[in-house]
Amino acid sequence: MAGGKIFQPVAKIRLTNVSIVRLRKGGKRFELACYKNKVTEWRTGVEKDIDEVLQIHQVYMNVSKGQVAKSEELRKCFGTDNLSEVINEILMKGEQQVSDKERNHNLDNMLRDIATVVAEKCVNPSTQQPYTVTMIEKAMADIHYSVNVNRSAKQQALDVIKQIQDQGTLPISRAQMRIRVVMPGKDAKRLKDKLNALLSSIEDEEKGEEYELVCLIDPGQYRAITELVGREVKGAGEVVVLSLRDTNDEDNTL
């Protein structure tokens, strides 16, 4: 065509490493083209950058055919044509399309990750020795724990610990946290009873103008202790995590 350009219509969209997230709403199907493994990270808050999740910042009726959803269709079904709002809803509520093989692989990996977190953060309360990942996996099978790939391993580890404890499958408890508490001696005398009520055991204690305490606590009491010291001592004291348990694990979160 002389003096002009040849128009080439867009047909199919060709994407590699694509994972489709699909949501049915208002009788219609809407899809997003995402990177594999990034959808779960977005849902659990691990990934914050939407550009690392979406291959293309667009809502489709059919990804493989390159059929883009029209603004009027978005307004009719979602009540808005704001792409960011619609994309976020599809990402959070949509179903990720994966093969059976890939789904089973993801479930196995998540189960292993959960068991690893539990094994790292818990002990046998009688011996204070940690369990192996394999033992935790067996306990999870015994309680028939259902893995959710849309929640983080750390979140699910808390559920697993509680269910194992409730069903008595395995004697298990959170590993003790070792902390150091420092404050003026006069404040220590005043707060002694309140502080001691939050401790599991005292390992070392130095009294004087400055009071220093090294002790073991249940990790669940950490916030209460920091709030107590912060509120009552008002900047003159500190709480320092020395280790999560006696194996020198310095991670103070589950």
mmCIF file of C-alpha atoms in Angstrom:
data_model
loop_
_atom_site.group_PDB
_atom_site.id
_atom_site.type_symbol
_atom_site.label_atom_id
_atom_site.label_comp_id
_atom_site.label_asym_id
_atom_site.label_seq_id
_atom_site.Cartn_x
_atom_site.Cartn_y
_atom_site.Cartn_z
ATOM 1 C CA MET A 1 0.000 0.000 0.000
ATOM 2 C CA ALA A 2 1.738 3.097 -1.269
ATOM 3 C CA GLY A 3 2.152 5.987 1.151
ATOM 4 C CA GLY A 4 0.566 4.065 3.967
ATOM 5 C CA LYS A 5 1.223 1.372 6.530
ATOM 6 C CA ILE A 6 -0.013 -2.163 6.489
ATOM 7 C CA PHE A 7 -2.246 -2.856 9.491
ATOM 8 C CA GLN A 8 -1.446 -6.140 11.191
ATOM 9 C CA PRO A 9 -4.132 -7.201 13.681
ATOM 10 C CA VAL A 10 -3.045 -8.683 16.983
ATOM 11 C CA ALA A 11 -4.093 -12.309 17.171
ATOM 12 C CA LYS A 12 -2.850 -14.589 19.908
ATOM 13 C CA ILE A 13 -0.684 -13.410 22.741
ATOM 14 C CA ARG A 14 2.402 -15.550 23.179
ATOM 15 C CA LEU A 15 3.728 -15.601 26.709
ATOM 16 C CA THR A 16 6.324 -17.812 28.317
ATOM 17 C CA ASN A 17 6.373 -18.968 31.946
ATOM 18 C CA VAL A 18 2.756 -17.841 32.229
ATOM 19 C CA SER A 19 0.345 -18.654 35.025
ATOM 20 C CA ILE A 20 -3.283 -17.681 34.404
ATOM 21 C CA VAL A 21 -5.449 -16.439 37.273
ATOM 22 C CA ARG A 22 -9.153 -16.700 36.433
ATOM 23 C CA LEU A 23 -12.201 -15.199 38.139
ATOM 24 C CA ARG A 24 -15.819 -15.689 37.098
ATOM 25 C CA LYS A 25 -17.997 -12.714 37.946
ATOM 26 C CA GLY A 26 -21.285 -11.420 36.615
ATOM 27 C CA GLY A 27 -21.563 -14.456 34.357
ATOM 28 C CA LYS A 28 -18.292 -13.664 32.599
ATOM 29 C CA ARG A 29 -14.726 -14.959 32.828
ATOM 30 C CA PHE A 30 -11.824 -12.607 33.510
ATOM 31 C CA GLU A 31 -8.154 -13.578 33.382
ATOM 32 C CA LEU A 32 -4.719 -12.221 34.262
ATOM 33 C CA ALA A 33 -1.370 -13.306 32.811
ATOM 34 C CA CYS A 34 0.994 -13.740 35.757
ATOM 35 C CA TYR A 35 4.448 -15.110 36.403
ATOM 36 C CA LYS A 36 4.525 -18.569 37.946
ATOM 37 C CA ASN A 37 5.125 -18.711 41.717
ATOM 38 C CA LYS A 38 4.463 -14.966 42.076
ATOM 39 C CA VAL A 39 0.704 -15.143 42.694
ATOM 40 C CA THR A 40 1.105 -16.953 45.999
ATOM 41 C CA GLU A 41 3.856 -14.554 47.055
ATOM 42 C CA TRP A 42 1.539 -11.610 46.306
ATOM 43 C CA ARG A 43 -1.338 -13.143 48.269
ATOM 44 C CA THR A 44 0.833 -13.819 51.299
ATOM 45 C CA GLY A 45 2.452 -10.384 51.203
ATOM 46 C CA VAL A 46 5.942 -11.624 50.312
ATOM 47 C CA GLU A 47 5.881 -9.821 46.950
ATOM 48 C CA LYS A 48 4.819 -6.155 47.049
ATOM 49 C CA ASP A 49 5.653 -5.091 43.475
ATOM 50 C CA ILE A 50 2.725 -5.785 41.138
ATOM 51 C CA ASP A 51 5.063 -5.570 38.124
ATOM 52 C CA GLU A 52 6.870 -8.647 39.432
ATOM 53 C CA VAL A 53 3.540 -10.529 39.467
ATOM 54 C CA LEU A 54 1.848 -9.498 36.209
ATOM 55 C CA GLN A 55 3.338 -10.284 32.816
ATOM 56 C CA ILE A 56 1.083 -7.598 31.330
ATOM 57 C CA HIS A 57 -0.869 -4.956 33.261
ATOM 58 C CA GLN A 58 -4.152 -5.881 31.577
ATOM 59 C CA VAL A 59 -7.406 -7.767 32.234
ATOM 60 C CA TYR A 60 -8.374 -10.354 29.638
ATOM 61 C CA MET A 61 -11.471 -12.315 28.767
ATOM 62 C CA ASN A 62 -9.109 -14.924 27.330
ATOM 63 C CA VAL A 63 -5.341 -14.658 27.813
ATOM 64 C CA SER A 64 -4.315 -17.245 25.220
ATOM 65 C CA LYS A 65 -6.356 -15.512 22.504
ATOM 66 C CA GLY A 66 -5.258 -12.033 23.565
ATOM 67 C CA GLN A 67 -8.904 -11.001 24.097
ATOM 68 C CA VAL A 68 -8.832 -7.913 26.340
ATOM 69 C CA ALA A 69 -11.797 -7.139 28.599
ATOM 70 C CA LYS A 70 -13.633 -3.976 27.599
ATOM 71 C CA SER A 71 -14.150 -1.113 30.047
ATOM 72 C CA GLU A 72 -17.944 -1.518 29.941
ATOM 73 C CA GLU A 73 -17.606 -5.194 30.867
ATOM 74 C CA LEU A 74 -15.418 -4.279 33.844
ATOM 75 C CA ARG A 75 -17.873 -1.609 35.010
ATOM 76 C CA LYS A 76 -20.824 -3.990 34.667
ATOM 77 C CA CYS A 77 -19.213 -6.877 36.572
ATOM 78 C CA PHE A 78 -16.866 -5.125 39.009
ATOM 79 C CA GLY A 79 -18.615 -1.764 39.425
ATOM 80 C CA THR A 80 -15.488 0.038 38.216
ATOM 81 C CA ASP A 81 -13.164 0.147 35.233
ATOM 82 C CA ASN A 82 -10.188 1.049 37.409
ATOM 83 C CA LEU A 83 -7.636 -1.531 36.239
ATOM 84 C CA SER A 84 -5.668 -1.601 39.505
ATOM 85 C CA GLU A 85 -8.793 -2.309 41.589
ATOM 86 C CA VAL A 86 -10.036 -5.012 39.218
ATOM 87 C CA ILE A 87 -6.612 -6.649 38.953
ATOM 88 C CA ASN A 88 -6.233 -6.735 42.727
ATOM 89 C CA GLU A 89 -9.640 -8.425 43.143
ATOM 90 C CA ILE A 90 -8.846 -11.045 40.506
ATOM 91 C CA LEU A 91 -5.435 -11.688 42.046
ATOM 92 C CA MET A 92 -6.843 -12.148 45.553
ATOM 93 C CA LYS A 93 -10.060 -14.047 44.703
ATOM 94 C CA GLY A 94 -9.292 -15.750 41.406
ATOM 95 C CA GLU A 95 -8.316 -19.358 40.827
ATOM 96 C CA GLN A 96 -4.804 -20.012 39.602
ATOM 97 C CA GLN A 97 -4.814 -22.392 36.656
ATOM 98 C CA VAL A 98 -2.193 -25.098 37.142
ATOM 99 C CA SER A 99 -1.796 -28.681 36.014
ATOM 100 C CA ASP A 100 -2.382 -31.550 38.437
ATOM 101 C CA LYS A 101 1.328 -32.316 38.395
ATOM 102 C CA GLU A 102 2.237 -28.692 39.180
ATOM 103 C CA ARG A 103 -0.486 -28.454 41.866
ATOM 104 C CA ASN A 104 0.781 -31.578 43.628
ATOM 105 C CA HIS A 105 4.358 -30.290 43.376
ATOM 106 C CA ASN A 106 3.328 -26.970 44.964
ATOM 107 C CA LEU A 107 1.428 -28.756 47.751
ATOM 108 C CA ASP A 108 4.408 -31.014 48.502
ATOM 109 C CA ASN A 109 6.764 -28.026 48.621
ATOM 110 C CA MET A 110 4.460 -26.046 50.902
ATOM 111 C CA LEU A 111 3.982 -29.026 53.229
ATOM 112 C CA ARG A 112 7.751 -29.404 53.484
ATOM 113 C CA ASP A 113 8.173 -25.670 54.147
ATOM 114 C CA ILE A 114 5.555 -25.742 56.928
ATOM 115 C CA ALA A 115 7.143 -28.790 58.550
ATOM 116 C CA THR A 116 10.558 -27.109 58.353
ATOM 117 C CA VAL A 117 9.289 -23.984 60.141
ATOM 118 C CA VAL A 118 7.661 -26.070 62.883
ATOM 119 C CA ALA A 119 10.805 -28.175 63.329
ATOM 120 C CA GLU A 120 12.969 -25.048 63.584
ATOM 121 C CA LYS A 121 10.764 -23.281 66.110
ATOM 122 C CA CYS A 122 9.527 -26.090 68.361
ATOM 123 C CA VAL A 123 10.902 -28.716 70.729
ATOM 124 C CA ASN A 124 9.838 -31.716 72.756
ATOM 125 C CA PRO A 125 8.921 -30.042 76.088
ATOM 126 C CA SER A 126 10.215 -33.013 78.088
ATOM 127 C CA THR A 127 13.670 -33.215 76.510
ATOM 128 C CA GLN A 128 13.965 -29.690 75.040
ATOM 129 C CA GLN A 129 15.260 -31.366 71.877
ATOM 130 C CA PRO A 130 14.020 -30.383 68.408
ATOM 131 C CA TYR A 131 12.082 -32.702 66.139
ATOM 132 C CA THR A 132 13.202 -33.636 62.635
ATOM 133 C CA VAL A 133 11.268 -32.341 59.631
ATOM 134 C CA THR A 134 10.252 -35.924 58.814
ATOM 135 C CA MET A 135 8.699 -36.380 62.266
ATOM 136 C CA ILE A 136 6.713 -33.164 61.870
ATOM 137 C CA GLU A 137 5.545 -34.260 58.411
ATOM 138 C CA LYS A 138 4.294 -37.538 59.917
ATOM 139 C CA ALA A 139 2.457 -35.633 62.664
ATOM 140 C CA MET A 140 0.857 -33.421 60.004
ATOM 141 C CA ALA A 141 -0.331 -36.545 58.196
ATOM 142 C CA ASP A 142 -1.719 -37.953 61.455
ATOM 143 C CA ILE A 143 -3.819 -34.819 62.054
ATOM 144 C CA HIS A 144 -4.854 -34.793 58.358
ATOM 145 C CA TYR A 145 -3.649 -31.222 57.921
ATOM 146 C CA SER A 146 -4.891 -29.631 54.704
ATOM 147 C CA VAL A 147 -2.220 -27.427 53.123
ATOM 148 C CA ASN A 148 -3.300 -24.066 51.678
ATOM 149 C CA VAL A 149 -0.874 -22.806 49.042
ATOM 150 C CA ASN A 150 -2.355 -19.301 49.312
ATOM 151 C CA ARG A 151 -1.155 -18.834 52.906
ATOM 152 C CA SER A 152 2.468 -18.554 53.969
ATOM 153 C CA ALA A 153 4.319 -21.444 55.591
ATOM 154 C CA LYS A 154 4.805 -19.386 58.767
ATOM 155 C CA GLN A 155 1.091 -18.667 59.092
ATOM 156 C CA GLN A 156 0.204 -22.328 58.632
ATOM 157 C CA ALA A 157 2.938 -23.463 61.018
ATOM 158 C CA LEU A 158 1.009 -21.799 63.854
ATOM 159 C CA ASP A 159 -2.103 -23.788 62.870
ATOM 160 C CA VAL A 160 -0.105 -27.020 62.734
ATOM 161 C CA ILE A 161 1.408 -26.485 66.199
ATOM 162 C CA LYS A 162 -2.019 -25.811 67.719
ATOM 163 C CA GLN A 163 -3.639 -28.822 66.041
ATOM 164 C CA ILE A 164 -0.812 -31.162 67.069
ATOM 165 C CA GLN A 165 -1.120 -29.906 70.646
ATOM 166 C CA ASP A 166 -4.939 -30.145 70.659
ATOM 167 C CA GLN A 167 -4.970 -33.682 69.256
ATOM 168 C CA GLY A 168 -2.039 -34.875 71.357
ATOM 169 C CA THR A 169 -0.344 -36.344 68.301
ATOM 170 C CA LEU A 170 3.108 -35.321 69.502
ATOM 171 C CA PRO A 171 4.343 -33.608 72.683
ATOM 172 C CA ILE A 172 5.355 -30.231 71.282
ATOM 173 C CA SER A 173 5.820 -26.660 72.446
ATOM 174 C CA ARG A 174 7.321 -23.438 71.131
ATOM 175 C CA ALA A 175 11.036 -23.183 71.836
ATOM 176 C CA GLN A 176 11.943 -20.809 74.648
ATOM 177 C CA MET A 177 13.276 -17.359 73.802
ATOM 178 C CA ARG A 178 16.310 -16.057 75.704
ATOM 179 C CA ILE A 179 16.243 -12.303 76.339
ATOM 180 C CA ARG A 180 18.159 -9.665 78.295
ATOM 181 C CA VAL A 181 16.219 -6.999 80.183
ATOM 182 C CA VAL A 182 18.039 -3.859 81.336
ATOM 183 C CA MET A 183 16.564 -1.002 83.392
ATOM 184 C CA PRO A 184 17.370 1.271 86.363
ATOM 185 C CA GLY A 185 17.519 -0.588 89.680
ATOM 186 C CA LYS A 186 14.735 1.483 91.254
ATOM 187 C CA ASP A 187 12.370 0.568 88.411
ATOM 188 C CA ALA A 188 13.318 -3.108 88.683
ATOM 189 C CA LYS A 189 12.197 -3.211 92.324
ATOM 190 C CA ARG A 190 8.893 -1.620 91.392
ATOM 191 C CA LEU A 191 8.227 -3.914 88.412
ATOM 192 C CA LYS A 192 9.640 -7.156 89.824
ATOM 193 C CA ASP A 193 6.315 -8.942 90.397
ATOM 194 C CA LYS A 194 4.822 -7.892 87.053
ATOM 195 C CA LEU A 195 7.972 -8.898 85.174
ATOM 196 C CA ASN A 196 8.469 -12.237 86.930
ATOM 197 C CA ALA A 197 4.905 -13.250 86.096
ATOM 198 C CA LEU A 198 5.869 -13.160 82.391
ATOM 199 C CA LEU A 199 9.072 -15.235 82.690
ATOM 200 C CA SER A 200 9.636 -18.979 82.403
ATOM 201 C CA SER A 201 12.954 -19.023 84.238
ATOM 202 C CA ILE A 202 15.798 -16.707 85.281
ATOM 203 C CA GLU A 203 19.327 -17.584 84.134
ATOM 204 C CA ASP A 204 21.270 -14.599 85.457
ATOM 205 C CA GLU A 205 20.412 -11.513 87.475
ATOM 206 C CA GLU A 206 22.555 -8.508 88.417
ATOM 207 C CA LYS A 207 21.220 -5.918 90.846
ATOM 208 C CA GLY A 208 22.530 -2.432 91.473
ATOM 209 C CA GLU A 209 21.975 1.032 90.109
ATOM 210 C CA GLU A 210 21.408 -0.698 86.795
ATOM 211 C CA TYR A 211 19.422 -3.919 86.804
ATOM 212 C CA GLU A 212 20.204 -6.633 84.243
ATOM 213 C CA LEU A 213 18.302 -9.859 83.792
ATOM 214 C CA VAL A 214 18.912 -12.792 81.421
ATOM 215 C CA CYS A 215 15.936 -15.134 81.258
ATOM 216 C CA LEU A 216 13.904 -17.584 79.200
ATOM 217 C CA ILE A 217 10.369 -16.764 78.144
ATOM 218 C CA ASP A 218 7.613 -18.185 76.000
ATOM 219 C CA PRO A 219 7.798 -16.298 72.660
ATOM 220 C CA GLY A 220 4.176 -15.291 73.172
ATOM 221 C CA GLN A 221 5.206 -13.159 76.179
ATOM 222 C CA TYR A 222 7.802 -11.126 74.282
ATOM 223 C CA ARG A 223 5.437 -8.346 73.274
ATOM 224 C CA ALA A 224 3.967 -8.069 76.779
ATOM 225 C CA ILE A 225 7.472 -7.675 78.262
ATOM 226 C CA THR A 226 8.574 -5.054 75.730
ATOM 227 C CA GLU A 227 5.342 -3.121 76.277
ATOM 228 C CA LEU A 228 5.743 -3.322 80.058
ATOM 229 C CA VAL A 229 9.319 -2.036 79.979
ATOM 230 C CA GLY A 230 8.536 0.623 77.386
ATOM 231 C CA ARG A 231 5.494 1.888 79.259
ATOM 232 C CA GLU A 232 6.866 1.824 82.802
ATOM 233 C CA VAL A 233 10.521 2.738 82.253
ATOM 234 C CA LYS A 234 9.924 5.262 79.444
ATOM 235 C CA GLY A 235 13.126 4.973 77.413
ATOM 236 C CA ALA A 236 15.469 4.115 80.284
ATOM 237 C CA GLY A 237 15.317 0.351 79.704
ATOM 238 C CA GLU A 238 15.664 -2.146 76.882
ATOM 239 C CA VAL A 239 14.737 -5.694 75.959
ATOM 240 C CA VAL A 240 17.188 -7.571 73.730
ATOM 241 C CA VAL A 241 16.601 -10.967 72.093
ATOM 242 C CA LEU A 242 19.663 -13.167 72.636
ATOM 243 C CA SER A 243 18.334 -16.302 70.959
ATOM 244 C CA LEU A 244 15.061 -18.016 70.156
ATOM 245 C CA ARG A 245 16.213 -21.199 71.805
ATOM 246 C CA ASP A 246 19.365 -22.749 73.204
ATOM 247 C CA THR A 247 20.610 -23.617 69.725
ATOM 248 C CA ASN A 248 21.463 -19.959 69.073
ATOM 249 C CA ASP A 249 18.584 -19.358 66.664
ATOM 250 C CA GLU A 250 18.421 -15.573 66.509
ATOM 251 C CA ASP A 251 15.147 -15.323 64.590
ATOM 252 C CA ASN A 252 12.634 -13.890 67.019
ATOM 253 C CA THR A 253 9.572 -14.491 64.872
ATOM 254 C CA LEU A 254 7.673 -17.534 63.835
#
